[in-house]
mmCIF file of C-alpha atoms in Angstrom:
data_model
loop_
_atom_site.group_PDB
_atom_site.id
_atom_site.type_symbol
_atom_site.label_atom_id
_atom_site.label_comp_id
_atom_site.label_asym_id
_atom_site.label_seq_id
_atom_site.Cartn_x
_atom_site.Cartn_y
_atom_site.Cartn_z
ATOM 1 C CA GLU H 21 74.979 223.835 169.032
ATOM 2 C CA VAL H 22 71.733 221.912 168.631
ATOM 3 C CA PHE H 23 72.051 218.167 169.222
ATOM 4 C CA ASP H 24 71.302 216.105 166.127
ATOM 5 C CA PRO H 25 71.869 212.358 166.642
ATOM 6 C CA GLU H 26 72.631 211.688 162.948
ATOM 7 C CA ARG H 27 75.279 214.418 162.836
ATOM 8 C CA PHE H 28 76.746 213.352 166.185
ATOM 9 C CA ILE H 29 77.144 209.731 165.079
ATOM 10 C CA SER H 30 78.616 210.848 161.768
ATOM 11 C CA ARG H 31 81.290 212.874 163.579
ATOM 12 C CA LEU H 32 81.899 210.111 166.096
ATOM 13 C CA LEU H 33 82.600 207.639 163.288
ATOM 14 C CA GLY H 34 85.009 210.086 161.631
ATOM 15 C CA MET H 35 82.733 210.702 158.656
ATOM 16 C CA GLY H 36 82.521 214.439 159.296
ATOM 17 C CA ASP H 37 79.486 216.681 159.272
ATOM 18 C CA ILE H 38 79.301 218.483 155.964
ATOM 19 C CA ARG H 39 75.777 219.754 156.627
ATOM 20 C CA SER H 40 76.813 221.609 159.781
ATOM 21 C CA LEU H 41 79.871 222.996 158.029
ATOM 22 C CA ILE H 42 77.761 224.280 155.131
ATOM 23 C CA GLU H 43 75.213 225.797 157.513
ATOM 24 C CA ARG H 44 77.958 227.562 159.471
ATOM 25 C CA ALA H 45 79.544 228.839 156.243
ATOM 26 C CA GLU H 46 76.151 230.109 155.036
ATOM 27 C CA GLU H 47 75.577 232.029 158.279
ATOM 28 C CA ILE H 48 78.943 233.740 157.993
ATOM 29 C CA ALA H 49 78.665 234.301 154.255
ATOM 30 C CA GLU H 50 75.307 236.052 154.601
ATOM 31 C CA GLU H 51 77.027 238.807 156.545
ATOM 32 C CA ASP H 52 80.226 239.247 154.586
ATOM 33 C CA VAL H 53 79.989 238.180 150.959
ATOM 34 C CA ASP H 54 79.951 240.627 148.076
ATOM 35 C CA ALA H 55 78.596 238.869 144.941
ATOM 36 C CA GLU H 56 80.694 240.976 142.553
ATOM 37 C CA ALA H 57 83.894 240.231 144.467
ATOM 38 C CA MET H 58 83.037 236.521 144.493
ATOM 39 C CA ASP H 59 82.461 236.450 140.720
ATOM 40 C CA ALA H 60 85.746 238.288 140.201
ATOM 41 C CA MET H 61 87.544 235.729 142.381
ATOM 42 C CA LEU H 62 86.093 232.774 140.509
ATOM 43 C CA SER H 63 87.156 234.341 137.211
ATOM 44 C CA GLY H 64 90.758 234.597 138.443
ATOM 45 C CA LYS H 65 90.896 238.134 139.874
ATOM 46 C CA PHE H 66 91.930 237.033 143.351
ATOM 47 C CA THR H 67 93.939 239.465 145.477
ATOM 48 C CA LEU H 68 95.676 239.357 148.830
ATOM 49 C CA LYS H 69 92.802 241.476 150.110
ATOM 50 C CA ASP H 70 90.363 238.711 149.105
ATOM 51 C CA MET H 71 92.566 236.141 150.815
ATOM 52 C CA TYR H 72 92.625 238.264 153.980
ATOM 53 C CA ASN H 73 88.814 238.392 153.926
ATOM 54 C CA GLN H 74 88.697 234.606 153.576
ATOM 55 C CA PHE H 75 90.969 234.246 156.600
ATOM 56 C CA GLU H 76 88.592 236.489 158.547
ATOM 57 C CA MET H 77 85.608 234.344 157.523
ATOM 58 C CA MET H 78 87.488 231.182 158.539
ATOM 59 C CA ASN H 79 88.148 232.696 161.974
ATOM 60 C CA LYS H 80 84.430 233.405 162.366
ATOM 61 C CA MET H 81 83.615 229.727 161.683
ATOM 62 C CA GLY H 82 85.235 228.784 164.964
ATOM 63 C CA PRO H 83 88.308 226.857 166.086
ATOM 64 C CA MET H 84 90.131 225.170 163.209
ATOM 65 C CA GLN H 85 90.046 221.762 164.938
ATOM 66 C CA GLN H 86 86.254 221.919 165.157
ATOM 67 C CA VAL H 87 85.959 222.840 161.467
ATOM 68 C CA MET H 88 88.408 220.090 160.448
ATOM 69 C CA ASN H 89 86.418 217.526 162.409
ATOM 70 C CA MET H 90 83.400 218.338 160.231
ATOM 71 C CA LEU H 91 85.254 217.308 157.072
ATOM 72 C CA PRO H 92 84.917 213.612 156.209
ATOM 73 C CA GLY H 93 88.023 211.684 157.223
ATOM 74 C CA MET H 94 89.931 214.775 158.346
ATOM 75 C CA GLY H 95 89.374 214.883 162.101
ATOM 76 C CA ASN H 96 90.912 211.532 162.951
ATOM 77 C CA LYS H 97 93.741 211.533 160.426
ATOM 78 C CA LEU H 98 95.421 214.830 161.248
ATOM 79 C CA PRO H 99 97.999 215.190 164.005
ATOM 80 C CA LYS H 100 96.662 216.822 167.169
ATOM 81 C CA ASN H 101 98.659 220.025 166.643
ATOM 82 C CA ALA H 102 97.855 220.408 162.895
ATOM 83 C CA SER H 103 94.958 222.786 163.482
ATOM 84 C CA GLN H 104 97.027 224.868 165.902
ATOM 85 C CA VAL H 105 99.881 225.123 163.392
ATOM 86 C CA THR H 106 97.403 226.142 160.673
ATOM 87 C CA GLU H 107 95.817 228.804 162.901
ATOM 88 C CA GLU H 108 99.264 230.184 163.784
ATOM 89 C CA LYS H 109 100.261 230.348 160.106
ATOM 90 C CA LEU H 110 97.046 232.133 159.137
ATOM 91 C CA GLY H 111 97.606 234.594 161.985
ATOM 92 C CA LYS H 112 101.153 235.204 160.779
ATOM 93 C CA TYR H 113 99.914 235.763 157.225
ATOM 94 C CA LYS H 114 97.339 238.287 158.457
ATOM 95 C CA ILE H 115 100.048 240.212 160.315
ATOM 96 C CA LEU H 116 102.152 240.298 157.153
ATOM 97 C CA MET H 117 99.198 241.542 155.113
ATOM 98 C CA ASP H 118 98.497 244.211 157.737
ATOM 99 C CA SER H 119 101.997 245.555 156.974
ATOM 100 C CA MET H 120 101.209 245.934 153.266
ATOM 101 C CA THR H 121 99.893 248.968 151.458
ATOM 102 C CA GLU H 122 96.496 248.987 149.786
ATOM 103 C CA GLN H 123 98.212 248.838 146.405
ATOM 104 C CA GLU H 124 100.238 245.762 147.411
ATOM 105 C CA LEU H 125 97.110 244.009 148.671
ATOM 106 C CA THR H 126 95.198 244.615 145.444
ATOM 107 C CA HIS H 127 98.190 244.115 143.087
ATOM 108 C CA PRO H 128 100.504 241.540 144.723
ATOM 109 C CA GLU H 129 102.541 241.216 141.521
ATOM 110 C CA ILE H 130 104.251 244.545 142.347
ATOM 111 C CA ILE H 131 105.868 243.072 145.461
ATOM 112 C CA LYS H 132 109.571 242.754 144.641
ATOM 113 C CA GLN H 133 112.617 242.388 146.901
ATOM 114 C CA SER H 134 112.624 245.949 148.304
ATOM 115 C CA ARG H 135 108.924 245.675 149.223
ATOM 116 C CA VAL H 136 109.503 242.217 150.710
ATOM 117 C CA LYS H 137 112.150 243.713 153.029
ATOM 118 C CA ARG H 138 109.861 246.601 154.039
ATOM 119 C CA ILE H 139 106.903 244.273 154.715
ATOM 120 C CA ALA H 140 109.108 241.929 156.759
ATOM 121 C CA ARG H 141 110.506 244.820 158.815
ATOM 122 C CA GLY H 142 107.055 246.334 159.327
ATOM 123 C CA SER H 143 105.590 243.047 160.535
ATOM 124 C CA GLY H 144 108.578 242.018 162.638
ATOM 125 C CA MET H 145 109.089 238.883 160.558
ATOM 126 C CA ARG H 146 111.646 237.506 158.113
ATOM 127 C CA ASN H 147 111.851 237.972 154.340
ATOM 128 C CA GLU H 148 111.275 234.215 153.990
ATOM 129 C CA ASP H 149 107.906 234.608 155.741
ATOM 130 C CA VAL H 150 106.800 237.207 153.187
ATOM 131 C CA LYS H 151 107.933 234.954 150.335
ATOM 132 C CA GLU H 152 106.061 232.028 151.912
ATOM 133 C CA LEU H 153 102.887 234.135 152.052
ATOM 134 C CA LEU H 154 103.273 235.138 148.397
ATOM 135 C CA LYS H 155 103.794 231.502 147.402
ATOM 136 C CA TYR H 156 100.704 230.464 149.392
ATOM 137 C CA TYR H 157 98.777 233.249 147.659
ATOM 138 C CA GLN H 158 99.815 231.999 144.203
ATOM 139 C CA VAL H 159 98.765 228.412 145.012
ATOM 140 C CA THR H 160 95.441 229.589 146.440
ATOM 141 C CA LYS H 161 94.797 231.837 143.445
ATOM 142 C CA LYS H 162 95.413 228.945 141.063
ATOM 143 C CA ALA H 163 93.104 226.657 143.078
ATOM 144 C CA ILE H 164 90.279 229.219 143.214
ATOM 145 C CA LYS H 165 90.570 229.869 139.504
ATOM 146 C CA GLY H 166 90.237 226.103 138.986
ATOM 147 C CA PHE H 167 87.064 226.012 141.112
ATOM 148 C CA GLY H 168 85.559 228.716 138.962
ATOM 149 C CA LYS H 169 86.205 226.825 135.732
ATOM 150 C CA ARG H 170 84.747 223.446 136.537
ATOM 151 C CA LYS H 171 81.432 222.329 137.867
ATOM 152 C CA MET H 172 81.856 220.339 141.038
ATOM 153 C CA GLY H 173 79.317 217.851 142.281
ATOM 154 C CA GLY H 174 78.709 215.932 145.469
ATOM 155 C CA PRO H 175 78.860 217.167 149.038
ATOM 156 C CA MET H 176 82.421 218.547 148.755
ATOM 157 C CA GLY H 177 81.490 220.466 145.610
ATOM 158 C CA GLN H 178 78.405 221.821 147.326
ATOM 159 C CA MET H 179 80.449 222.894 150.342
ATOM 160 C CA MET H 180 83.064 224.615 148.163
ATOM 161 C CA ARG H 181 80.404 226.452 146.158
ATOM 162 C CA GLN H 182 78.702 227.562 149.388
ATOM 163 C CA MET H 183 81.970 228.730 150.890
ATOM 164 C CA MET H 184 82.920 230.529 147.680
ATOM 165 C CA ARG H 185 79.506 232.211 147.379
#
């Protein structure tokens, strides 16, 4: 990473480094982003497959703690193990999604109790873990749909638009 005194001081003071985060997201996005899929997501057509791809892009950005330190006010306020817990949860969610069929990934609404049991067995996890993933998916879908509807300004809005594009 290139040394930039302004960015270093900003991180040191706990003010984050949005510019570096945006640059890193742009580098990763250039490789992986499909414009049609992104437009579909922002209009509310968000699937588990899209969420899986987002998890993959987050992994490519680097360690979660490093990414969190770039967000203003986040690095100093979170418990030391928060990033590790988040990484473990995302890893668990990816394993669960790996146990799903293509149809389940693209149409999560079809996942009922019998499919929950099969997914849990196939991933070596509990039914509650599958339900937790589905709940996380619903919350994320609602949030992404909200991003698509409103115009966001400022550095956080710019970062979200960059990450979404």
